[in-house]
XYZ file of C-alpha atoms in Angstrom:
707
model
C -22.930 27.580 -7.582
C -19.320 26.494 -7.674
C -16.621 25.308 -5.302
C -13.430 27.268 -5.960
C -10.197 25.331 -5.333
C -6.634 26.660 -5.336
C -3.870 24.106 -5.981
C -0.240 25.048 -5.480
C 3.022 23.109 -5.632
C 6.626 24.036 -4.917
C 9.870 22.114 -4.550
C 11.539 24.286 -1.900
C 14.969 22.599 -2.185
C 15.304 22.059 1.570
C 14.983 25.786 2.287
C 13.115 27.370 5.190
C 10.075 29.594 4.489
C 12.052 32.830 4.703
C 10.535 34.626 1.696
C 7.146 36.246 1.075
C 4.652 33.632 -0.084
C 1.834 36.041 -1.011
C 2.783 36.195 -4.742
C 2.266 32.432 -4.911
C -0.750 31.901 -2.635
C -2.582 35.146 -3.413
C -1.812 36.009 -7.060
C -3.581 38.802 -8.887
C -7.182 38.106 -9.804
C -8.210 36.093 -6.742
C -9.618 38.981 -4.696
C -13.114 38.952 -6.225
C -13.847 35.363 -5.120
C -11.314 33.817 -2.748
C -10.913 30.026 -2.887
C -13.075 27.759 -0.751
C -10.259 25.209 -0.507
C -6.458 25.489 -0.618
C -4.556 22.321 -1.614
C -0.818 22.869 -1.309
C 1.993 20.427 -2.071
C 5.561 20.894 -0.872
C 8.529 18.825 -2.031
C 11.971 18.704 -0.431
C 10.734 20.305 2.770
C 13.945 18.805 4.137
C 17.260 18.298 2.348
C 17.484 14.829 0.789
C 20.981 13.830 1.922
C 22.108 10.847 4.016
C 19.613 10.053 6.817
C 17.421 13.052 6.012
C 16.557 11.319 2.736
C 15.160 8.357 4.683
C 13.665 9.633 7.934
C 11.000 12.331 8.198
C 11.963 15.460 10.114
C 8.598 16.803 11.337
C 10.141 20.161 12.284
C 10.909 20.925 8.622
C 7.374 20.275 7.471
C 5.961 22.101 10.481
C 7.847 25.273 9.523
C 6.155 25.355 6.097
C 2.801 24.380 7.551
C 2.906 27.242 10.051
C 4.143 29.799 7.504
C 1.323 28.995 5.079
C -1.381 28.793 7.735
C -0.257 32.138 9.153
C -1.032 33.730 5.791
C -4.428 32.050 5.542
C -5.643 32.847 9.069
C -8.184 33.788 10.312
C -10.349 33.056 7.276
C -9.188 29.454 6.795
C -8.767 26.444 9.057
C -6.473 23.470 8.541
C -8.165 20.309 7.301
C -5.044 18.159 7.285
C -1.267 18.194 7.093
C 0.751 15.093 6.294
C 4.470 14.691 5.650
C 6.510 11.817 4.217
C 10.230 12.681 4.427
C 10.394 15.812 2.225
C 6.926 15.500 0.638
C 4.092 17.352 2.366
C 0.422 17.988 1.691
C -1.545 20.784 3.367
C -5.285 21.324 2.920
C -7.114 24.354 4.324
C -10.791 25.263 4.014
C -12.638 28.537 4.396
C -14.300 28.883 7.783
C -17.744 28.777 6.112
C -17.012 25.477 4.341
C -17.564 22.133 6.078
C -15.212 19.292 5.156
C -16.189 15.693 5.973
C -14.926 12.135 5.602
C -11.208 12.974 5.727
C -8.752 10.128 5.182
C -5.000 10.287 4.533
C -2.393 7.977 3.019
C 1.099 7.955 1.564
C 3.429 5.726 -0.428
C 7.200 5.832 -0.663
C 8.762 4.989 -4.041
C 12.385 5.977 -3.350
C 15.144 3.683 -2.092
C 14.059 0.028 -2.466
C 10.743 1.406 -3.771
C 9.566 2.048 -0.191
C 11.523 4.970 1.264
C 9.859 8.365 1.144
C 12.578 10.455 -0.491
C 10.363 9.948 -3.537
C 6.681 9.070 -3.573
C 3.383 10.721 -2.746
C 1.195 11.955 0.095
C -2.564 11.775 -0.490
C -5.807 12.827 1.168
C -9.478 12.471 0.377
C -12.453 14.394 1.731
C -15.986 15.512 0.958
C -17.281 19.047 0.655
C -20.684 20.242 -0.564
C -21.581 16.725 -1.638
C -18.443 16.322 -3.768
C -15.755 13.716 -3.087
C -12.222 14.987 -3.746
C -8.833 13.300 -3.560
C -5.476 14.994 -3.992
C -1.838 13.960 -4.174
C 1.430 15.808 -3.547
C 4.171 13.829 -5.285
C 7.885 13.815 -6.003
C 8.853 11.385 -8.761
C 12.173 9.935 -9.906
C 14.791 12.424 -11.082
C 17.123 12.607 -14.116
C 16.244 13.060 -17.754
C 16.516 9.419 -18.810
C 14.222 7.969 -16.081
C 10.921 8.400 -17.924
C 9.698 4.842 -17.384
C 10.671 5.024 -13.714
C 8.599 8.174 -13.287
C 5.665 6.449 -14.969
C 6.084 3.517 -12.579
C 6.273 5.856 -9.562
C 2.936 7.338 -10.624
C 1.337 3.883 -10.881
C 2.837 2.759 -7.562
C 1.362 5.756 -5.760
C -2.052 5.067 -7.311
C -1.829 1.437 -6.236
C -0.403 1.786 -2.730
C -1.670 5.133 -1.399
C -5.135 3.798 -0.615
C -7.499 5.195 1.987
C -8.495 2.572 4.529
C -11.268 2.832 7.098
C -10.720 0.863 10.358
C -11.113 -2.831 9.585
C -13.688 -3.376 12.316
C -16.147 -0.736 11.093
C -19.403 -2.363 9.999
C -21.019 -0.318 7.254
C -24.641 -1.467 7.029
C -23.557 -5.079 6.723
C -21.339 -4.431 3.717
C -17.647 -5.344 3.814
C -15.316 -2.393 4.216
C -13.090 -1.861 1.191
C -10.111 0.263 0.361
C -10.906 3.593 -1.282
C -8.524 4.418 -4.108
C -7.312 7.795 -5.308
C -9.333 7.555 -8.520
C -12.592 6.623 -6.697
C -13.657 10.256 -6.409
C -15.589 12.919 -8.241
C -12.459 15.056 -8.632
C -8.750 14.170 -8.357
C -5.950 16.745 -8.165
C -2.354 15.593 -8.694
C 0.394 18.115 -8.042
C 4.107 18.067 -7.395
C 7.619 17.877 -8.724
C 6.960 15.190 -11.309
C 10.486 15.589 -12.729
C 9.560 15.115 -16.408
C 12.036 16.929 -18.690
C 12.178 18.398 -22.204
C 13.600 16.139 -24.916
C 15.660 18.750 -26.761
C 19.317 19.807 -26.663
C 20.023 22.477 -24.082
C 20.848 25.160 -26.678
C 17.539 24.695 -28.484
C 15.645 24.827 -25.222
C 17.361 28.078 -24.264
C 16.603 29.620 -27.665
C 12.897 28.748 -27.390
C 12.799 30.159 -23.854
C 14.313 33.433 -25.088
C 11.686 33.545 -27.844
C 8.934 32.612 -25.332
C 7.812 29.961 -27.801
C 6.047 27.830 -25.210
C 3.892 25.838 -27.634
C 6.900 24.525 -29.564
C 8.726 23.730 -26.336
C 5.689 21.876 -24.973
C 5.682 19.497 -27.953
C 8.898 18.000 -26.584
C 7.765 17.811 -22.974
C 8.111 14.258 -21.633
C 4.951 14.321 -19.530
C 2.783 15.553 -22.419
C 4.270 12.843 -24.632
C 3.651 10.092 -22.060
C 0.090 11.256 -21.348
C -0.758 11.424 -25.054
C 0.509 7.857 -25.431
C -1.576 6.751 -22.390
C 1.519 5.517 -20.586
C 0.896 7.639 -17.476
C -1.916 9.610 -15.775
C -4.847 8.035 -17.651
C -7.863 10.326 -17.789
C -5.969 13.307 -16.351
C -5.876 16.767 -17.909
C -3.471 19.688 -17.681
C -3.681 23.331 -18.646
C -1.533 24.895 -21.350
C 2.107 25.491 -20.456
C 2.154 29.208 -21.193
C 5.051 30.050 -18.907
C 8.789 29.443 -18.730
C 10.180 26.126 -17.413
C 10.277 26.103 -13.613
C 13.601 24.269 -13.097
C 16.615 24.561 -12.643
C 17.527 28.027 -11.368
C 20.320 29.489 -9.344
C 18.797 30.124 -5.942
C 17.633 33.708 -5.379
C 18.075 34.579 -9.056
C 16.159 34.505 -12.309
C 18.943 32.733 -14.234
C 19.118 29.057 -15.018
C 21.984 27.276 -13.275
C 25.207 26.767 -15.191
C 27.977 24.254 -14.513
C 31.658 24.986 -13.892
C 32.373 25.073 -17.626
C 29.736 27.721 -18.219
C 27.106 25.445 -19.746
C 23.640 24.654 -18.447
C 23.854 22.102 -15.634
C 20.330 20.773 -16.170
C 18.097 21.175 -19.208
C 15.441 23.714 -18.125
C 12.156 21.841 -17.768
C 8.587 22.008 -16.502
C 9.170 19.625 -13.611
C 6.482 21.199 -11.412
C 2.974 20.329 -12.586
C -0.688 20.281 -11.620
C -3.050 17.736 -13.221
C -6.703 16.989 -12.628
C -9.271 14.341 -13.429
C -13.019 14.851 -13.015
C -16.515 13.624 -13.802
C -18.094 16.974 -12.954
C -17.037 19.398 -15.661
C -14.299 21.121 -13.669
C -13.236 24.471 -15.139
C -9.604 25.604 -15.065
C -9.449 29.362 -14.431
C -5.685 29.891 -14.269
C -2.445 27.883 -14.547
C 0.775 29.791 -13.926
C 4.182 29.994 -12.299
C 5.170 32.593 -9.726
C 8.325 34.601 -9.246
C 9.173 33.615 -5.682
C 12.936 33.295 -5.197
C 14.852 31.017 -2.791
C 14.660 27.548 -4.327
C 16.049 26.207 -7.605
C 12.391 25.681 -8.616
C 9.595 28.173 -9.170
C 6.212 27.553 -7.511
C 3.189 26.798 -9.688
C -0.523 27.247 -9.035
C -3.840 26.397 -10.658
C -7.289 27.759 -9.850
C -10.399 25.638 -10.461
C -14.178 25.958 -10.278
C -16.124 22.778 -9.497
C -19.887 22.877 -10.180
C -22.013 22.002 -7.147
C -25.529 22.273 -8.613
C -27.326 18.999 -9.309
C -28.318 20.133 -12.777
C -24.709 20.884 -13.661
C -23.309 17.490 -12.757
C -26.114 14.935 -12.419
C -26.268 11.937 -10.110
C -23.103 9.851 -10.077
C -22.749 6.101 -10.177
C -22.560 4.783 -6.611
C -20.211 1.994 -7.631
C -17.492 4.582 -8.291
C -18.565 6.998 -5.585
C -18.043 5.463 -2.112
C -18.902 8.746 -0.418
C -22.560 8.564 -1.440
C -23.102 4.819 -1.530
C -24.268 4.767 2.093
C -26.948 7.386 1.525
C -28.200 5.606 -1.590
C -28.635 2.221 0.164
C -31.906 2.875 1.962
C -35.013 0.749 2.085
C -37.802 3.356 1.825
C -37.628 3.574 -1.980
C -35.489 1.567 -4.350
C -36.396 3.827 -7.240
C -35.275 7.160 -5.717
C -33.203 7.794 -8.828
C -36.391 8.088 -10.874
C -37.775 10.637 -8.439
C -34.583 12.717 -8.486
C -34.917 13.194 -12.225
C -38.648 13.933 -12.015
C -39.578 10.921 -14.148
C -42.286 9.726 -11.810
C -44.898 11.420 -9.640
C -44.810 10.897 -5.910
C -47.703 8.561 -5.121
C -47.637 8.593 -1.319
C -49.110 12.018 -0.575
C -51.399 10.410 1.966
C -48.367 10.075 4.221
C -48.043 13.841 4.204
C -51.582 14.811 5.132
C -52.117 17.525 7.702
C -53.150 14.892 10.251
C -49.667 13.425 10.356
C -47.337 16.297 9.497
C -46.617 19.903 10.380
C -45.985 22.349 7.560
C -43.241 24.959 7.821
C -43.227 27.376 4.913
C -42.513 25.283 1.835
C -41.484 21.952 3.438
C -43.533 19.274 5.231
C -42.315 16.120 6.985
C -44.094 13.124 8.438
C -42.321 13.882 11.721
C -39.833 16.363 13.108
C -37.884 13.779 15.105
C -35.531 11.064 13.903
C -34.537 8.310 16.339
C -31.375 6.458 15.327
C -30.817 2.793 16.158
C -28.345 2.036 18.948
C -24.879 3.357 18.008
C -21.791 1.311 18.773
C -18.266 2.492 18.080
C -17.370 2.455 14.384
C -20.723 1.117 13.160
C -22.801 3.283 10.852
C -26.558 3.437 11.420
C -29.240 5.458 9.671
C -32.826 6.664 9.807
C -34.878 8.738 7.387
C -37.803 11.139 7.110
C -40.029 11.635 4.090
C -41.266 15.085 3.128
C -42.446 17.247 0.292
C -42.406 20.916 -0.626
C -44.963 23.214 -2.180
C -42.626 25.370 -4.255
C -43.446 25.654 -7.946
C -39.829 26.217 -8.960
C -36.572 24.429 -8.323
C -35.514 25.157 -4.746
C -32.150 24.960 -2.983
C -32.199 23.276 0.433
C -29.240 23.755 2.777
C -28.235 23.150 6.394
C -25.951 25.194 8.614
C -22.879 22.884 8.783
C -22.026 24.174 12.270
C -25.217 22.574 13.587
C -24.153 19.073 12.534
C -21.885 17.222 15.031
C -18.945 15.187 13.752
C -20.690 11.822 14.266
C -23.656 12.840 12.098
C -24.109 13.226 8.320
C -27.299 14.462 6.640
C -28.274 13.613 3.059
C -31.143 15.159 1.089
C -32.133 12.950 -1.849
C -28.781 11.233 -1.812
C -26.629 14.350 -1.515
C -25.027 16.295 1.264
C -26.696 19.738 1.255
C -26.887 22.242 -0.319
C -29.179 20.310 -2.643
C -31.528 21.389 -5.411
C -35.017 19.864 -5.321
C -37.501 20.151 -8.160
C -41.310 20.586 -8.118
C -43.319 17.474 -7.193
C -40.104 15.755 -6.111
C -40.288 14.201 -2.630
C -37.709 15.022 -0.028
C -36.011 11.945 1.386
C -33.790 13.021 4.263
C -31.383 10.337 5.477
C -29.363 10.881 8.646
C -26.426 8.563 9.283
C -24.587 8.314 12.571
C -21.209 6.794 13.332
C -19.214 7.479 16.491
C -15.424 7.400 16.131
C -12.442 9.110 17.714
C -12.932 12.085 15.392
C -13.202 15.371 17.317
C -13.167 13.403 20.589
C -16.760 12.244 20.019
C -16.311 8.774 21.566
C -14.514 10.169 24.611
C -17.157 12.833 25.270
C -20.025 10.370 24.941
C -18.398 7.705 27.140
C -16.586 9.615 29.873
C -18.429 12.928 30.006
C -21.866 11.444 29.484
C -22.804 13.864 26.713
C -26.202 13.096 25.162
C -26.387 11.946 21.568
C -28.467 14.541 19.772
C -28.446 17.043 16.925
C -30.914 19.856 16.233
C -30.862 21.725 12.941
C -32.995 23.685 10.503
C -33.526 23.035 6.824
C -33.019 26.366 5.088
C -34.926 26.929 1.869
C -34.423 29.911 -0.409
C -36.261 32.663 1.412
C -37.475 30.557 4.353
C -36.574 28.018 7.053
C -38.185 24.778 8.131
C -39.082 23.889 11.676
C -36.387 22.209 13.781
C -35.364 18.669 12.895
C -34.377 16.705 15.981
C -32.033 13.706 15.812
C -31.856 11.502 18.904
C -29.939 8.346 19.687
C -28.143 6.260 22.304
C -24.464 5.389 22.308
C -23.183 2.164 23.806
C -20.197 3.276 25.870
C -16.859 1.717 24.930
C -13.127 1.922 25.579
C -12.531 2.501 21.858
C -11.556 6.023 20.807
C -10.486 7.079 24.322
C -6.988 8.359 25.017
C -4.596 6.261 27.094
C -4.157 9.110 29.555
C -7.889 9.153 30.330
C -8.500 5.415 30.078
C -6.000 4.636 32.848
C -8.117 6.413 35.473
C -11.100 4.060 35.067
C -10.663 0.766 36.909
C -14.255 -0.314 36.501
C -16.003 -1.299 33.259
C -16.801 1.650 31.008
C -20.176 0.306 29.925
C -21.724 1.113 33.315
C -21.522 4.731 34.527
C -17.720 5.045 34.531
C -16.267 6.843 37.552
C -12.623 7.975 37.620
C -10.303 6.834 40.393
C -7.747 8.835 42.334
C -4.943 6.476 41.270
C -4.342 5.435 37.625
C -3.730 1.927 36.331
C -0.330 0.973 34.977
C -1.976 -0.390 31.821
C -5.622 -0.275 30.686
C -7.441 -3.349 31.958
C -9.002 -3.801 28.505
C -5.548 -4.463 27.023
C -4.800 -7.038 29.734
C -8.061 -8.859 29.086
C -7.289 -9.130 25.372
C -3.641 -10.091 25.879
C -4.513 -12.808 28.371
C -6.866 -14.418 25.868
C -4.035 -14.567 23.318
C -1.472 -15.901 25.790
C -3.910 -18.481 27.171
C -4.809 -19.869 23.744
C -3.085 -22.872 22.219
C -3.634 -21.462 18.734
C -1.198 -19.173 16.871
C -1.826 -15.438 16.738
C -4.266 -14.912 13.838
C -3.304 -12.360 11.218
C -6.136 -12.656 8.728
C -9.793 -13.048 9.620
C -13.164 -11.464 8.981
C -14.920 -12.623 12.158
C -17.036 -9.540 12.707
C -19.682 -11.060 14.951
C -17.122 -12.480 17.373
C -15.224 -9.189 17.265
C -18.273 -7.268 18.504
C -18.835 -9.844 21.229
C -15.281 -9.538 22.537
C -15.470 -5.760 22.485
C -18.635 -5.989 24.584
C -16.833 -8.258 27.048
C -13.931 -5.903 27.687
C -16.275 -2.905 27.908
C -18.169 -4.811 30.626
C -14.942 -5.814 32.369
C -15.426 -9.504 31.628
C -12.726 -12.095 30.972
C -12.151 -13.051 27.323
C -11.915 -16.812 26.931
C -8.861 -18.175 25.052
C -11.199 -19.864 22.551
C -12.053 -16.330 21.359
C -8.402 -15.575 20.557
C -9.144 -14.713 16.896
C -11.594 -11.982 17.823
C -9.307 -10.903 20.685
C -6.427 -10.409 18.243
C -8.594 -8.342 15.874
C -9.898 -6.356 18.822
C -6.388 -5.606 20.140
C -5.149 -4.381 16.753
C -8.289 -2.273 16.275
C -8.004 -0.814 19.790
C -4.438 0.328 19.071
C -5.427 1.838 15.719
C -8.335 3.726 17.288
C -6.400 5.483 20.038
C -6.803 9.242 19.473
C -3.009 9.519 19.297
C -0.724 6.733 18.036
C 1.174 4.975 20.820
C 4.280 5.236 18.636
C 5.161 8.187 16.457
C 7.457 8.928 13.560
C 9.528 10.906 16.040
C 10.052 7.765 18.131
C 11.293 5.929 15.039
C 13.692 8.717 14.197
C 15.027 8.918 17.763
C 15.525 5.162 17.884
C 17.336 5.172 14.547
C 19.705 7.916 15.677
C 20.432 6.376 19.082
C 20.797 2.840 17.710
C 23.709 3.946 15.550
C 25.435 5.376 18.636
C 24.773 2.872 21.414
C 23.119 -0.294 20.054
C 19.535 -1.502 20.053
C 18.925 -2.168 23.748
C 20.388 1.096 25.019
C 18.596 2.983 22.263
C 15.352 1.298 23.326
C 15.892 2.377 26.917
C 16.624 5.954 25.877
C 13.523 6.252 23.717
C 11.310 4.518 26.280
C 12.442 6.792 29.092
C 11.500 9.829 27.013
C 7.929 8.576 26.522
C 4.971 9.319 28.805
C 4.481 6.391 31.166
C 1.077 5.575 29.653
C 2.577 4.936 26.230
C 5.762 3.365 27.596
C 3.880 0.646 29.488
C 1.664 -0.088 26.493
C 4.502 -0.604 24.007
C 6.460 -2.700 26.530
C 3.390 -4.876 27.046
C 2.750 -5.292 23.328
C 6.397 -6.133 22.677
C 6.384 -8.585 25.573
C 3.402 -10.487 24.193
C 5.615 -11.926 21.477
C 7.571 -14.113 23.911
C 4.466 -15.881 25.180
C 2.405 -16.499 22.078
C 1.746 -20.177 21.256
C 3.938 -22.264 18.973
C 3.267 -21.891 15.282
C 2.906 -18.124 15.493
C 4.644 -16.208 12.717
C 6.477 -13.852 15.068
C 7.849 -11.600 12.329
C 4.441 -11.099 10.778
C 2.862 -10.468 14.201
C 5.634 -7.987 14.968
C 4.869 -6.075 11.759
C 1.108 -6.099 12.462
C 1.582 -4.803 16.008
C 4.064 -2.142 14.862
C 1.650 -0.920 12.175
C -1.209 -0.797 14.711
C 0.858 1.133 17.272
C 1.870 3.575 14.512
C -1.665 3.676 13.052
C 0.111 3.491 9.685
C 0.214 0.265 7.683
C 1.280 1.869 4.394
C 4.756 3.215 5.206
C 6.755 -0.002 4.986
C 10.055 1.633 5.889
C 8.581 3.209 9.009
C 6.972 -0.065 10.073
C 10.318 -1.841 9.737
C 11.927 0.782 11.989
C 9.246 0.128 14.573
C 9.643 -3.635 14.279
C 13.275 -3.236 15.329
C 12.179 -0.953 18.151
C 9.633 -3.427 19.487
C 12.158 -6.258 19.345
C 14.701 -4.173 21.262
C 12.119 -2.999 23.807
C 10.987 -6.560 24.448
C 14.544 -7.669 25.230
C 15.218 -4.610 27.392
C 11.967 -4.935 29.339
C 12.351 -8.653 29.953
C 15.731 -8.062 31.588
C 14.962 -4.936 33.605
C 11.256 -4.295 34.161
C 9.702 -5.334 37.472
C 6.395 -3.647 38.354
C 4.427 -6.776 39.299
C 3.921 -5.893 42.965
C 2.359 -2.524 42.169
C 0.143 -3.932 39.444
C -1.210 -7.011 41.215
C -1.866 -5.354 44.581
C -3.504 -2.218 43.238
C -5.542 -3.987 40.576
C -6.898 -6.648 42.948
C -7.861 -4.021 45.528
C -9.644 -1.708 43.113
C -11.178 -3.979 40.486
C -12.325 -7.055 42.350
C -10.269 -9.311 40.055
C -7.809 -11.885 41.379
C -4.536 -12.143 39.504
C -3.146 -15.595 38.857
C -0.348 -16.310 41.319
C 1.443 -19.002 39.324
C 3.211 -16.549 37.012
C 6.664 -15.158 37.735
C 7.132 -11.467 38.656
C 8.985 -10.859 35.384
C 5.735 -11.491 33.501
C 3.789 -8.668 35.122
C 2.087 -7.671 31.907
C 1.044 -11.260 31.068
C -1.015 -12.092 34.166
C -4.115 -14.185 33.505
C -7.073 -12.297 34.966
C -9.627 -14.571 36.610
C -13.033 -13.017 37.159
C -14.873 -13.918 40.352
C -18.443 -14.920 39.355
C -20.184 -12.689 41.871
C -18.182 -9.689 40.617
C -18.930 -10.273 36.934
C -22.667 -10.365 37.639
C -22.607 -7.185 39.687
C -21.006 -4.377 37.707
C -21.563 -1.809 40.430
C -19.250 -3.731 42.740
C -16.487 -3.850 40.161
C -16.540 -0.123 39.549
C -14.576 2.068 41.915
């Protein structure tokens, strides 16, 4: 069995998707077996001039996203779309293919080596037990900038890392960054801008002769890869097509200058590379005659083997996707079993007295009970089984039966999995509740039970139902601001919505008051995981957070902002602020952008900006500002964007301090509904910095606090 992947890249030269894209996305020869995954890179989705070379215009990327998805529907669904200025990455999967563990990242390498007019957008995911990462890139232009292009490539590898939330506890192991190369397969596509080191006339003669092999010997990228100066370990197909750049738009002729000569040496700027440990097979590598841009689109079609026998077990140290499933206590020598090097010696566990047999598979039990799940913490449980088949057997699970918080592994792999005779079946189920697919919100506010029922499907038969059961500890994490504001009482205890919303979530007040009340500076670096969990429990129970816990409170506040289902601040807010600031100054621009926001987000960003004025002495305000901006954006990698938001927060803080006065509404309504008494010594202008004092009888009686 194979996973078929289509990769396509096109520098669209700032043009709208006004031409037919079928010749590129559905070339001849793909009808017999359509791709399972489409990975599509777009460069120059917006024109790179003046401000449009610095600030992302989401409308430009959206137009290409919608045009491509329209062609792929209804057979494919969108896995992700991410845009950095003119660079975009779109991933779509066939409706029968389940994609897990999605993470995204980007890195700008343009102006000042941070702006996104050049750089890369990356994503990583898992499908059929295979971890895949991919990059859409646009590297430095001009023929002489070879070393700069090489450096761009290295910078993207270094800075476009995939980061899980810092508070997630993964079986007691520290969370680490996942790098682009830490995957079974890596696809790198884009306008890499490498040129051909020959005089223009010679290049044109070789193009007329269609002598691609001679031309390729002078290709800069091939030369740099052969010398190991860029893309180590990557491969590329043969360049058996004409250079893809630079054309007159809407024509098949290379662009000439005013004197009649070639303006740019025709080159293969648009490329698709791959790197793999699985024996990936390249089926096709070609350009396509789609006219509108000064580039031609390029595509590559790949088959990735998915059978265990074709690719073997991979080293967990370089495969973060499977490391969780491999760290289980039942057997330390599972690797020996997988390769059939040792007989299973615990058949007594599988006697008829203790197990029920369904066709060819038996398990010690049909029910798995997970340990208590808390937000962002991975837990696991496992069942041991065996099968009676005399031949190698493929075991699979209907992916639609597995909820987003649950992952199932059979012998260390996400099904479908091949098991061999006499090999035990070790099924590990991991659970982790996050904001993904609204799981945390449904479990906390709607009271949905935590369960999953599925069948193991064996070639020619099905097992009995496997039941997964668990309990989720309700939390404010992963819940949208709009919903959170309606719950005045603690969420841990049967949350009931009110008829009147809060101005700001009480959980944010409790954390902010701990920071303001502490004599210690705002902490920026810490790994205090135990204290973090304790503080999260306190705010979920509606309890005051003591100032001595300010370190954990700071970590908890940053994590809370990062785990909102939607960022409190968006790229669009940064762009609006930038445009208005040039016209009317920072404070007026802040007011304009704030007034356009929903009140739930507006109050949150005003509060967060206002915290800076009341933090203790010794606090590095600029560093705190950057940390808060990155958390509100849920993007710590785009340095240019974070700096925009730092200026916004600074302007909002000044504007709010001078004009905002909501203290009467907040104190009266909150005291009446929550049972808390607000400190009266603070001035009305500090409405969002009130110190909440819990009355002892209220804290010990949660039902009285709830509305």
